[in-house]
Structure formats: C-alpha cells, structure tokens
XYZ file of C-alpha atoms in Angstrom:
486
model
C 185.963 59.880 51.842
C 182.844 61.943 50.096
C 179.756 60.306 49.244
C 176.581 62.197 48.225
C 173.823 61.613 45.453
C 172.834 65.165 46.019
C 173.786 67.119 43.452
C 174.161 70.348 44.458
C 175.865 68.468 47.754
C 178.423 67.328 45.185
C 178.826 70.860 43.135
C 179.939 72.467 46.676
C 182.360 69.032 47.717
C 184.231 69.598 44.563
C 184.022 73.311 44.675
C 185.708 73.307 48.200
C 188.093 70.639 47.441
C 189.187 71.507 43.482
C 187.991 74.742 41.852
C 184.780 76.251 41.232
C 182.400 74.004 39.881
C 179.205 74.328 38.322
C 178.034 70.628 38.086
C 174.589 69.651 35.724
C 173.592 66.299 36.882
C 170.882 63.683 36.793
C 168.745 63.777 40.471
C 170.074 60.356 41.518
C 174.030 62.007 40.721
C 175.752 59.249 43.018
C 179.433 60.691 43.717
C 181.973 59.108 45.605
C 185.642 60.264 46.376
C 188.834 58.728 48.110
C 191.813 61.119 48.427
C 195.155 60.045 49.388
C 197.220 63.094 49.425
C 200.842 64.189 50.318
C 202.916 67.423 49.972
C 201.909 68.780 46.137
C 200.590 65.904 44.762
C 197.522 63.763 45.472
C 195.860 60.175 43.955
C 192.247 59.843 44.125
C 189.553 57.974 43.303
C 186.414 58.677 42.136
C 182.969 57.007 41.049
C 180.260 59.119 39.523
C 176.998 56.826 39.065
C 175.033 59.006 36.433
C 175.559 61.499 33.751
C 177.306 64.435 34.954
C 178.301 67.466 33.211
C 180.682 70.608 34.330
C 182.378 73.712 33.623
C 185.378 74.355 35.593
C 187.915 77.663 36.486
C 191.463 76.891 36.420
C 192.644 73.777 38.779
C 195.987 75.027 39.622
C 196.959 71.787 38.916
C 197.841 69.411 36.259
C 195.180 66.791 36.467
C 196.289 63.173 34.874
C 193.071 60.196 34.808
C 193.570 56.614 34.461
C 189.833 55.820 33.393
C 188.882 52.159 34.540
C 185.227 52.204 33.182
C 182.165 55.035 31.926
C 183.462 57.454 28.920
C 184.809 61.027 29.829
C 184.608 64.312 27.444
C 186.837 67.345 28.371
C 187.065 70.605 26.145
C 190.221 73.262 27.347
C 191.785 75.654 25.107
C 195.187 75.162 23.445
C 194.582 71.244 23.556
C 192.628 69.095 21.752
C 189.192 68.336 22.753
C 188.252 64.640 23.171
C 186.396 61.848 24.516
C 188.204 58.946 26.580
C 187.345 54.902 27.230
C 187.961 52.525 29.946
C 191.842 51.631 29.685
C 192.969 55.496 28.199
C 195.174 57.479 30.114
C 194.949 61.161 29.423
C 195.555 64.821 30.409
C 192.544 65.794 32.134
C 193.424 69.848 32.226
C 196.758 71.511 32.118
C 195.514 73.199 35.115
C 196.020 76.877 34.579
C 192.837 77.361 31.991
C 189.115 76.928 32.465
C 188.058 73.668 30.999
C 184.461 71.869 30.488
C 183.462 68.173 30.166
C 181.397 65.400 30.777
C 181.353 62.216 32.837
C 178.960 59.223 32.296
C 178.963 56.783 34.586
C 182.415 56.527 35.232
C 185.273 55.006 38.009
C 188.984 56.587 37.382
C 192.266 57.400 39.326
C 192.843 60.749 39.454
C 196.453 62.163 39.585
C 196.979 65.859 40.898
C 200.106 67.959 40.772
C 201.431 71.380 41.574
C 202.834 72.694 37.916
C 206.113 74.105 40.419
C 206.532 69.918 40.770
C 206.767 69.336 37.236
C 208.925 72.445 36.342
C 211.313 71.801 39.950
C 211.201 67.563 38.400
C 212.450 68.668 35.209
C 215.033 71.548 35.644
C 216.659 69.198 37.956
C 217.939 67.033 35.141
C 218.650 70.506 32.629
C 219.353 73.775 34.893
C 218.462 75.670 31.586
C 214.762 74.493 31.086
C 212.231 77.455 31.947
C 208.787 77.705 33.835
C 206.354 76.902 32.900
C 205.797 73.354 31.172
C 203.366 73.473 28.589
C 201.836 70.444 27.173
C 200.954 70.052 23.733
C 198.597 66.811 23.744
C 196.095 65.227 25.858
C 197.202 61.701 25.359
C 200.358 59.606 26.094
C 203.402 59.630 23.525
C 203.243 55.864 23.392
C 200.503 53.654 24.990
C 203.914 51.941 26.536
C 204.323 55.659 28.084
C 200.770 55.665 29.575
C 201.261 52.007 31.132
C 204.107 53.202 33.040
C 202.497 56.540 34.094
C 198.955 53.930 35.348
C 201.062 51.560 36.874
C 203.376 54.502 38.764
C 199.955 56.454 40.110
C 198.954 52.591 41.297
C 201.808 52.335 42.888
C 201.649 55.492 44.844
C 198.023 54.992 46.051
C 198.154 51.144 46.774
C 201.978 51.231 48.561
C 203.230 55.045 49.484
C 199.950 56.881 50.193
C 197.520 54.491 51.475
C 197.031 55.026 55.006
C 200.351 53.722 56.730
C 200.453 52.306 60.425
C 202.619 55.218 61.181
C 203.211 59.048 59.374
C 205.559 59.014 56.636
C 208.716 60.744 57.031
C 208.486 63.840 55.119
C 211.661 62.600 52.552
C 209.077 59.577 50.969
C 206.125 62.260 50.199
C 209.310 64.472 48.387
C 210.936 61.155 46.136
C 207.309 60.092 45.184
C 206.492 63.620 44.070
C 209.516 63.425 42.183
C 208.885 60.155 40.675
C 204.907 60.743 39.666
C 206.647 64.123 38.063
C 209.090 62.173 36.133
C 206.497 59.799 35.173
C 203.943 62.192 33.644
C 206.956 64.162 31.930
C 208.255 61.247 30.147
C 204.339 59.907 28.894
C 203.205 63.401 27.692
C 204.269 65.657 24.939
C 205.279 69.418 26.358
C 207.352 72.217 25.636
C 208.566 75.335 27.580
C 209.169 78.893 27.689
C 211.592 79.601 24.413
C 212.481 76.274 24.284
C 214.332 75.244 20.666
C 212.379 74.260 17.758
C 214.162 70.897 17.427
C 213.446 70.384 21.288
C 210.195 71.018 21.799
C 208.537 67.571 21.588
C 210.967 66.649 24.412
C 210.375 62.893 25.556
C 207.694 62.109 22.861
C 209.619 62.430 19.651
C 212.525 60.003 21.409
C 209.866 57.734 22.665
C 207.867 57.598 19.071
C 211.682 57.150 17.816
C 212.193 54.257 20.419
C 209.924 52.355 19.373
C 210.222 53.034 15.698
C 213.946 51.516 15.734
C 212.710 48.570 18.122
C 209.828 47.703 16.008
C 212.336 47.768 12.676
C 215.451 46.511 14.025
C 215.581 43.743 11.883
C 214.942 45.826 8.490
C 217.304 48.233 6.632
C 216.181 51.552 8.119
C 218.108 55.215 8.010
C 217.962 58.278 10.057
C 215.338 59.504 7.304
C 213.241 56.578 7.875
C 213.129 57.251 11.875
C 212.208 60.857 11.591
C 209.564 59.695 9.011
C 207.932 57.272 11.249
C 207.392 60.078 13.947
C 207.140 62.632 11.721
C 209.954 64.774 12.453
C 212.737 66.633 10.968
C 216.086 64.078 11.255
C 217.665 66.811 13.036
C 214.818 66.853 15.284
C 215.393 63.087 16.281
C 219.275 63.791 16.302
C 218.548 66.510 19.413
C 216.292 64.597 21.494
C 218.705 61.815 21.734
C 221.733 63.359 22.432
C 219.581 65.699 25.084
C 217.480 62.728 26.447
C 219.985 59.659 25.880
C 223.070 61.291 25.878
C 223.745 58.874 22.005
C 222.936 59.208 18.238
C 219.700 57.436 16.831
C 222.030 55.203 14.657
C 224.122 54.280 17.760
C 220.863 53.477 19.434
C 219.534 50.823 16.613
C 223.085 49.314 16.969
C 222.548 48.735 20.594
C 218.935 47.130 19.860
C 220.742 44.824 17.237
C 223.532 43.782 19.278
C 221.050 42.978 21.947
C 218.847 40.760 19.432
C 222.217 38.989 18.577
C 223.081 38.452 22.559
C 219.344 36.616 22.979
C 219.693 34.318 20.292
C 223.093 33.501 20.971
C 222.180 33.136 24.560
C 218.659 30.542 23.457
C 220.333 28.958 20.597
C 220.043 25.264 20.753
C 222.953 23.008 19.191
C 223.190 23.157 15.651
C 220.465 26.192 15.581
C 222.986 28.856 14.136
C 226.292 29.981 13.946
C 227.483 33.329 15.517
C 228.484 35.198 11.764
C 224.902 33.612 10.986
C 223.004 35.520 13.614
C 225.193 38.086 13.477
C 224.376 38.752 9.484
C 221.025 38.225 10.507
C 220.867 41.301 12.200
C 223.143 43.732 9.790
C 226.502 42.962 11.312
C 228.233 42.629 7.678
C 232.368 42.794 8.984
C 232.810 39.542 11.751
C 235.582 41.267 12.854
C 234.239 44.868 13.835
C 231.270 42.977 15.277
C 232.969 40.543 17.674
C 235.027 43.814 19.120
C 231.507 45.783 19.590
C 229.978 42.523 21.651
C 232.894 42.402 23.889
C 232.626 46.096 24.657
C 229.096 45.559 25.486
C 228.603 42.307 26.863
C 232.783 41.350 27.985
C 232.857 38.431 26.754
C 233.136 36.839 23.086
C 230.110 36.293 21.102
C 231.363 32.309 20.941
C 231.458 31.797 24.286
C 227.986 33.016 24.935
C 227.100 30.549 21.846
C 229.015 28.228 23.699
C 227.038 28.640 27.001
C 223.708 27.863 25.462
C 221.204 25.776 27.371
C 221.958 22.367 27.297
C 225.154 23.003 27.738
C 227.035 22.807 31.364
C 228.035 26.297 33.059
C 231.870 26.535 33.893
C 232.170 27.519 38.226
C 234.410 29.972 39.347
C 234.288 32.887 41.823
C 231.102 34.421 40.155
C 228.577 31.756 38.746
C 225.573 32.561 36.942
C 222.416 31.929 38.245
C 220.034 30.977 35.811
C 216.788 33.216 35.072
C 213.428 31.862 34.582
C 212.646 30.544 31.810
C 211.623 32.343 28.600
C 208.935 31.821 26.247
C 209.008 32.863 22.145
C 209.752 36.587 21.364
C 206.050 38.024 19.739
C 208.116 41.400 18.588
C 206.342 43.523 20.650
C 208.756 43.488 23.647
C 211.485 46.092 23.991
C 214.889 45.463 23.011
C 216.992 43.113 25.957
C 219.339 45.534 27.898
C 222.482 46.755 25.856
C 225.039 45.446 28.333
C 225.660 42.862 30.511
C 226.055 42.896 34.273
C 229.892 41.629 32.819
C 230.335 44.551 31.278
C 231.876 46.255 34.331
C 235.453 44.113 34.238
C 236.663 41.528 36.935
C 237.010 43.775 39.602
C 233.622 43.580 40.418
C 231.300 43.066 37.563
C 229.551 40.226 37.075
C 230.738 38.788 34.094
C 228.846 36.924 32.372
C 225.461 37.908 33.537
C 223.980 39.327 30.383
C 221.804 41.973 29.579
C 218.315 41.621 31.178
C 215.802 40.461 28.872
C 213.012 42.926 27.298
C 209.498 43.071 28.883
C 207.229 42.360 25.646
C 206.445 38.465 24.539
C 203.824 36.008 24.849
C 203.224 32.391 25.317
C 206.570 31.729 27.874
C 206.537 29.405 30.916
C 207.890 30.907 33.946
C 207.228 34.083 36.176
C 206.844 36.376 33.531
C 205.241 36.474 29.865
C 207.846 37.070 27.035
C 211.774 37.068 28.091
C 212.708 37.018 31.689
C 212.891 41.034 32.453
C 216.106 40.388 35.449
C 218.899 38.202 35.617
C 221.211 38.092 38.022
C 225.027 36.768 39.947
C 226.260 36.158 43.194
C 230.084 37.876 43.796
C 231.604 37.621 47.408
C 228.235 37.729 49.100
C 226.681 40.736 46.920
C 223.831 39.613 44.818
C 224.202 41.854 41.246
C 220.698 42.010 39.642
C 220.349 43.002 35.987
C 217.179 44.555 35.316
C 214.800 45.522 32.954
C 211.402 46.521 34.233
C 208.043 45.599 32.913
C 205.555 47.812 32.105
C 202.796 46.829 34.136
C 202.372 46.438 37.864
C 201.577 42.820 38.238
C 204.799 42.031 35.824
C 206.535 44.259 38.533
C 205.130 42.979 41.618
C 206.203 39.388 40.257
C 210.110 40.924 39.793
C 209.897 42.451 43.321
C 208.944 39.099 44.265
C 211.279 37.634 42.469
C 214.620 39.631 43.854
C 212.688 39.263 47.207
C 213.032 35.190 46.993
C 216.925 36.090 46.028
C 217.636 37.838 48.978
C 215.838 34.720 51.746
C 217.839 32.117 49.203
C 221.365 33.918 49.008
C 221.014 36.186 52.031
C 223.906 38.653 50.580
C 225.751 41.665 52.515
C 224.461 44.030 49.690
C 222.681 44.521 46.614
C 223.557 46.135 43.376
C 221.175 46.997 40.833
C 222.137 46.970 37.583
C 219.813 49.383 34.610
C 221.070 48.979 30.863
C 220.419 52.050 28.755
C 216.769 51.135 28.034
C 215.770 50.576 31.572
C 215.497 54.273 32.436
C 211.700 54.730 32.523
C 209.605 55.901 35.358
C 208.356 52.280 35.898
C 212.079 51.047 36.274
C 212.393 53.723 38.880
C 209.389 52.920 40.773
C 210.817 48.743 40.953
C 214.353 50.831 42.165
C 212.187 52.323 44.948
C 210.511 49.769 45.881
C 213.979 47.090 46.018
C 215.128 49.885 48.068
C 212.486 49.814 50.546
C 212.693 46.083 51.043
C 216.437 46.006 51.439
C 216.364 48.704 53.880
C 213.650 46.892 55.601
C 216.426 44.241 56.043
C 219.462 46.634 56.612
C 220.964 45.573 52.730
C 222.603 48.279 51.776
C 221.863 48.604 47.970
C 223.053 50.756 45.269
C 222.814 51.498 41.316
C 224.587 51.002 38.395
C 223.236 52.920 35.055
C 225.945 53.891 32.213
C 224.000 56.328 31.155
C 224.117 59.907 33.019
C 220.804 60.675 32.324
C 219.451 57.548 33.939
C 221.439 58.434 37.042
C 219.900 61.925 37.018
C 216.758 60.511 36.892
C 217.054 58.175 39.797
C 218.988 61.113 42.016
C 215.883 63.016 41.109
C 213.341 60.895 42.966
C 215.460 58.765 45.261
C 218.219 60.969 46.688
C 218.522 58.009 49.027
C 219.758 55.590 46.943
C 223.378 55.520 45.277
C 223.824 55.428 41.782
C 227.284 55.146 40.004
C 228.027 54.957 36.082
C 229.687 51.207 36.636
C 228.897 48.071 38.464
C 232.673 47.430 39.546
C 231.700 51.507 41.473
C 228.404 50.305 42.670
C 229.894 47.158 44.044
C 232.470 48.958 45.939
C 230.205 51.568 46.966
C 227.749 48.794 48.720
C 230.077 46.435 50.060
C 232.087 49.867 51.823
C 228.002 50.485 53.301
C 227.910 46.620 53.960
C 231.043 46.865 56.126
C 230.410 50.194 57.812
C-alpha cells in the first residue's frame, strides 16, 4: 500500500510503479494505492484527495477504471477524448501511446493488462486474428457490457487476488488473466491488424445487435431494421454473428421469441391464454411449424408446459423438477430467458423438463432475485443439473452462488452439471462457472459444462482449462458421473 500527500512523493511512486509521470497537484495531493497483482495483470485501487493533473509516456498496458466517485478527464490520440462520472466504466489508455488527464477528487478500481494477454485471450478462440488489438472507443459497447467487465475486476480483487492464507497455484493467476481478458474484449469495441471491414467492430456491433432484437422482440423488425439500430451495414451484423454466435441475426430473434413464449406458458395462470394465443402473440403465424421448433428447443410440447403451470400439480418420475424461486413481473429490460431447456438434451441424461433459465432484467419480484429467477434446476440419479443464466451484477451473482451452494447441503449430489443456453456466454456467466467450480472442488463434486454453442465452450476452455465443457447435457452428465465414480 502507498500513501503520501506529498506531491512530488507521489509523481516518483507512480513513476516507479507505472510510467513516467509528471504529476501537477494541489500541496495537500492526498494519494493512496492498493495493488493486488498476479502474472500480467493487476487490480488496484486508488484514492486521490485533491485535484490532480498528469501527462503520461506509454503504460505498456491497457488500463480499464471502474470510477466509484470524483470525475476523471483523459486525452490519448486515436481515441476520443472525454470526461468520466461515478458509475462509468471506461478505457483509461490503450497503453502503447502517451496520454494526459485529470483527476479530481476521485476513488476507482483500476484494471491493468499486458496487450500479449488480450491478443494470446483472443487468438485462442480464432487462430487467424493478428497482434495487436486496437480499440476504437473509450467506453463500453453496452452499459450491460461494462457491468459485467465491473463486476468481473470485483471479483478478481475481492475473491482471487486478495491476499490468500496460502500462495496461489500458478494455474488460478493464468484462468483469471484469461477471464479479465475475455471480459474487457467482449465490453469494448476493437479491431486488429488487416482485420475485414465487416469484422472490425467485433463484439460491439453483436452486442448493440443483442440488445436491439431483445428490446424489439415483440415488434415486426427485419435484418434492415437491426443493422439500423446499430448503425451498420446488414452484412456487417450477418458476420459478427456467424463469427461470434456461430447463427444468423434472424435465427437469433427466433430464439428470443420462442423463449418469451416458454415464460408465459410456463407463468400462465388458468384461463390466462391459450398456447396458439401466446404463440401469435409473439409472431409464430403456422401452429404447426411452431409446436415442432419448441420441442427442438425445449423437448417437450408447448401444451404440456401450459399444462404444468403453477397451480397445477407436477407429475414424479425419475427426474422431478425442483421449483425455482419465485418470479416477479417482466419490466422489459431483462435479457431474453435461455433458448433451451436443461430437457433439451433427451432421456439419457437431460433433464427434461427443466426449462430454460430465466433472464436477469425485471423489477418488483419476491424471491432471491429481482426480475425472473436467473437458474433453475433437476435432480437425475444423484447429479444436480443447474440451468443458468447469470446476472449482471455481483450481488445478483453472489445470491446464485448462494443459491446452488444451498442445493448442494440440501441434495448432497455425486456431481454437478452446469447447464449455459446460448445467451449465457458472457464474461460474468464465466466468472459464476469459476466460482461453482471452486466450491465444488472445495467439496470433491466433480462438475462439468454443458453450452450448445461452440463458441461458448471456447470461451470457458479459454479461462478455465480445468473445467469440462461438452456441447450436450446427456455428454456433460456422463462426463461427471464417469469423474464421480473414478
């Protein structure tokens, strides 16, 4: 820890620690500073008490701030200058230009990392991607994207890197590398080294997209209007999904309907609605084209999960549904509910049934969490299958963790699988993977994955080598019960 309210005390401090510093500062410059560092990457802390102004050579990092209180200005060329509030994430320097700024009386969480941990992060998932990355804006895609980057830097400092009762095998300080990496590629806009027109706003123009189609879902939109919204070239918004989601755009929206459908079937009361009601409702014109595309997703019949509403009794048999908290009114600002169910897999060892886990958005529930509950979950021969969809924030997380925790003491399974539907793969839902991990390891339950999409089990491989991840639940199930027994 560093704390001066000398100035030129301070200029040398930062000078030693960051890059050379020239620091203009009021006399009573009070500067404090708690590092937590590991191998390429730190989290840090920082309080300066006065006005402060710098100028700066080049970091040699890429410097990301989570500013809790005071205002921060910082000027670099080839991004855009700017001045940041308490709650804003942002792109303090690229880290390979001289930048200058100022600081007035402000706390923030610092982020550091070596651009060769970006670049490494990144060209594991595509082998073709060149050095260097190159970002194009200071601030977050989405302010969904700079939640999950806050609450992933909190969650390194307050759980991985604060001082531990023993040293941390080197293999944690590689994963969370890999994981803050992922986390500040998929918030900020970048491109790379002859990268393709069409591909150059990466993660941000299939994030803006995203949330385009989950905002509109229940209007008549087109391809057209998506690329609008952003704004983008259509073909532009064609390439980052197949690249980033391995689907089409249109596919996508279908997914986030058929999802809408699944909750309201799943809440409806008696009487409430009828399933080619809710299913019109949402653009599902043909009854019989829809009922085949819910069974794909969910494998079961969009009656029987009418049929299953609350109220009514749930039939027992070899896998019985637990039920999840309970779930508030939708406020439209949640994400879509996951796009398959944990019954998906088939009989041989999905849990049918289950559903797909609820968004994160929503106000005014009761229950654990605000909004829909975000995991649901089955017991299958003594493996506990959780279905998850993780919120955005850390408390909402912590409260899951929690959650899954109180699962394992009341069902006390052999092994754990952990299901992620397509719009679970976010940096936040693999921080709650690492975390799960970590407590079922701490209790010798083996666990393991299930994501359909490749991507999201790319992502996961990339900053948890440890943990398996297979494309089906029936896989993952095998998979954990062969640990289980071994």
């Amino acid at each position: 820890m560093f704390r001066s309210s000398d100035p030129a005390e301070t200029e040398a401090y930062l000078s030693r620690q960051y890059a050379e510093v020239t620091v203009h500062a009021s006399p009573d410059a009070r500067t404090e500073v708690v590092r937590h560092t590991a191998e390429r990457f730190s989290v840090e802390d920082l309080r300066i008490g006065c006005e402060m102004s710098f100028t700066a050579d080049p970091l040699n990092a890429v410097c990301v701030v989570v500013l809790h209180a005071g205002t921060i200005a910082v000027r670099e060329s080839g991004l855009p200058d700017e001045v940041f509030g308490p709650g804003e994430v942002f792109l303090h320097t690229a880290g390979h230009r001289s930048y200058t700024g100022a600081i007035s009386g402000a706390r923030y969480t610092a982020a550091l990392l070596h651009p060769d941990l970006l670049a490494d992060t990144l060209q594991a998932c595509d082998k073709t991607v060149r050095r260097p990355v190159l970002f194009t804006d200071r601030r977050p895609a989405t302010a969904g994207a700079g939640r999950q980057l806050a609450a992933t830097v909190a969650f390194l400092r307050d759980s991985v890197l604060a001082p531990p009762p023993r040293p941390r095998p080197p293999i944690i300080d590689t994963t969370c590398g890999q994981l803050l990496a992922a986390a500040v590629l998929a918030a900020f806009p970048y491109t790379t080294p002859g990268a393709r027109p069409a591909a150059a706003p990466g993660d941000a123009t299939l994030q803006r997209a995203i949330a385009f189609i989950e905002a509109n879902a229940h209007l008549d939109i087109t391809l057209a209007d998506i690329a609008a919204s952003i704004p983008v070239s259509p073909r532009a918004v064609q390439y980052a999904f197949a690249r980033h989601a391995g689907t089409t755009p249109l596919a996508y929206l279908r997914g986030v309907r058929l999802a809408r459908v699944h909750e309201e079937l799943a809440s409806a009361m008696p009487g409430q609605s009828t399933v080619t009601e809710t299913a019109a409702r949402w653009g599902f014109a043909h009854p019989g084209r829809f009922a085949a595309a819910y069974r794909d997703a969910y494998g079961t019949s969009p009656s029987r999960t009418l049929a299953a509403r609350p109220g009514r009794t749930t039939p027992t048999g070899p896998a019985a549904t637990v039920p999840a908290p309970a779930a508030g009114a939708r406020d439209g600002s949640g994400a879509a509910g996951g796009a398959a169910g944990a019954g998906s897999a088939g009989d041989a060892g999905g849990a049918g049934g289950a559903g797909g886990a609820g968004g994160a958005g929503g106000a005014g529930s009761a229950g654990r969490w605000p909004g829909r509950p975000p995991v649901t979950h089955v017991v299958r021969e003594r493996c506990l299958v959780v279905t998850l969809w993780s919120p955005p924030d850390p408390d909402r997380r912590n409260g899951l963790v929690q959650h899954v925790q109180s699962l394992l003491e009341e069902h006390r399974p052999d092994c754990v699988v952990v299901e992620l539907p397509p719009a679970a793969a976010t940096a936040s839902a693999v921080a709650t993977v690492l975390t799960l991990h970590r407590h079922c390891a701490a209790r010798q339950i083996p666990l393991t994955v299930a994501a359909g999409q490749s991507e999201t089990r790319r992502l996961i491989k990339a900053v948890q080598p440890a943990v398996p991840v297979l494309a089906e639940v029936a896989e993952a199930l095998a998979e954990a019960r062969g640990a289980a027994r071994g």
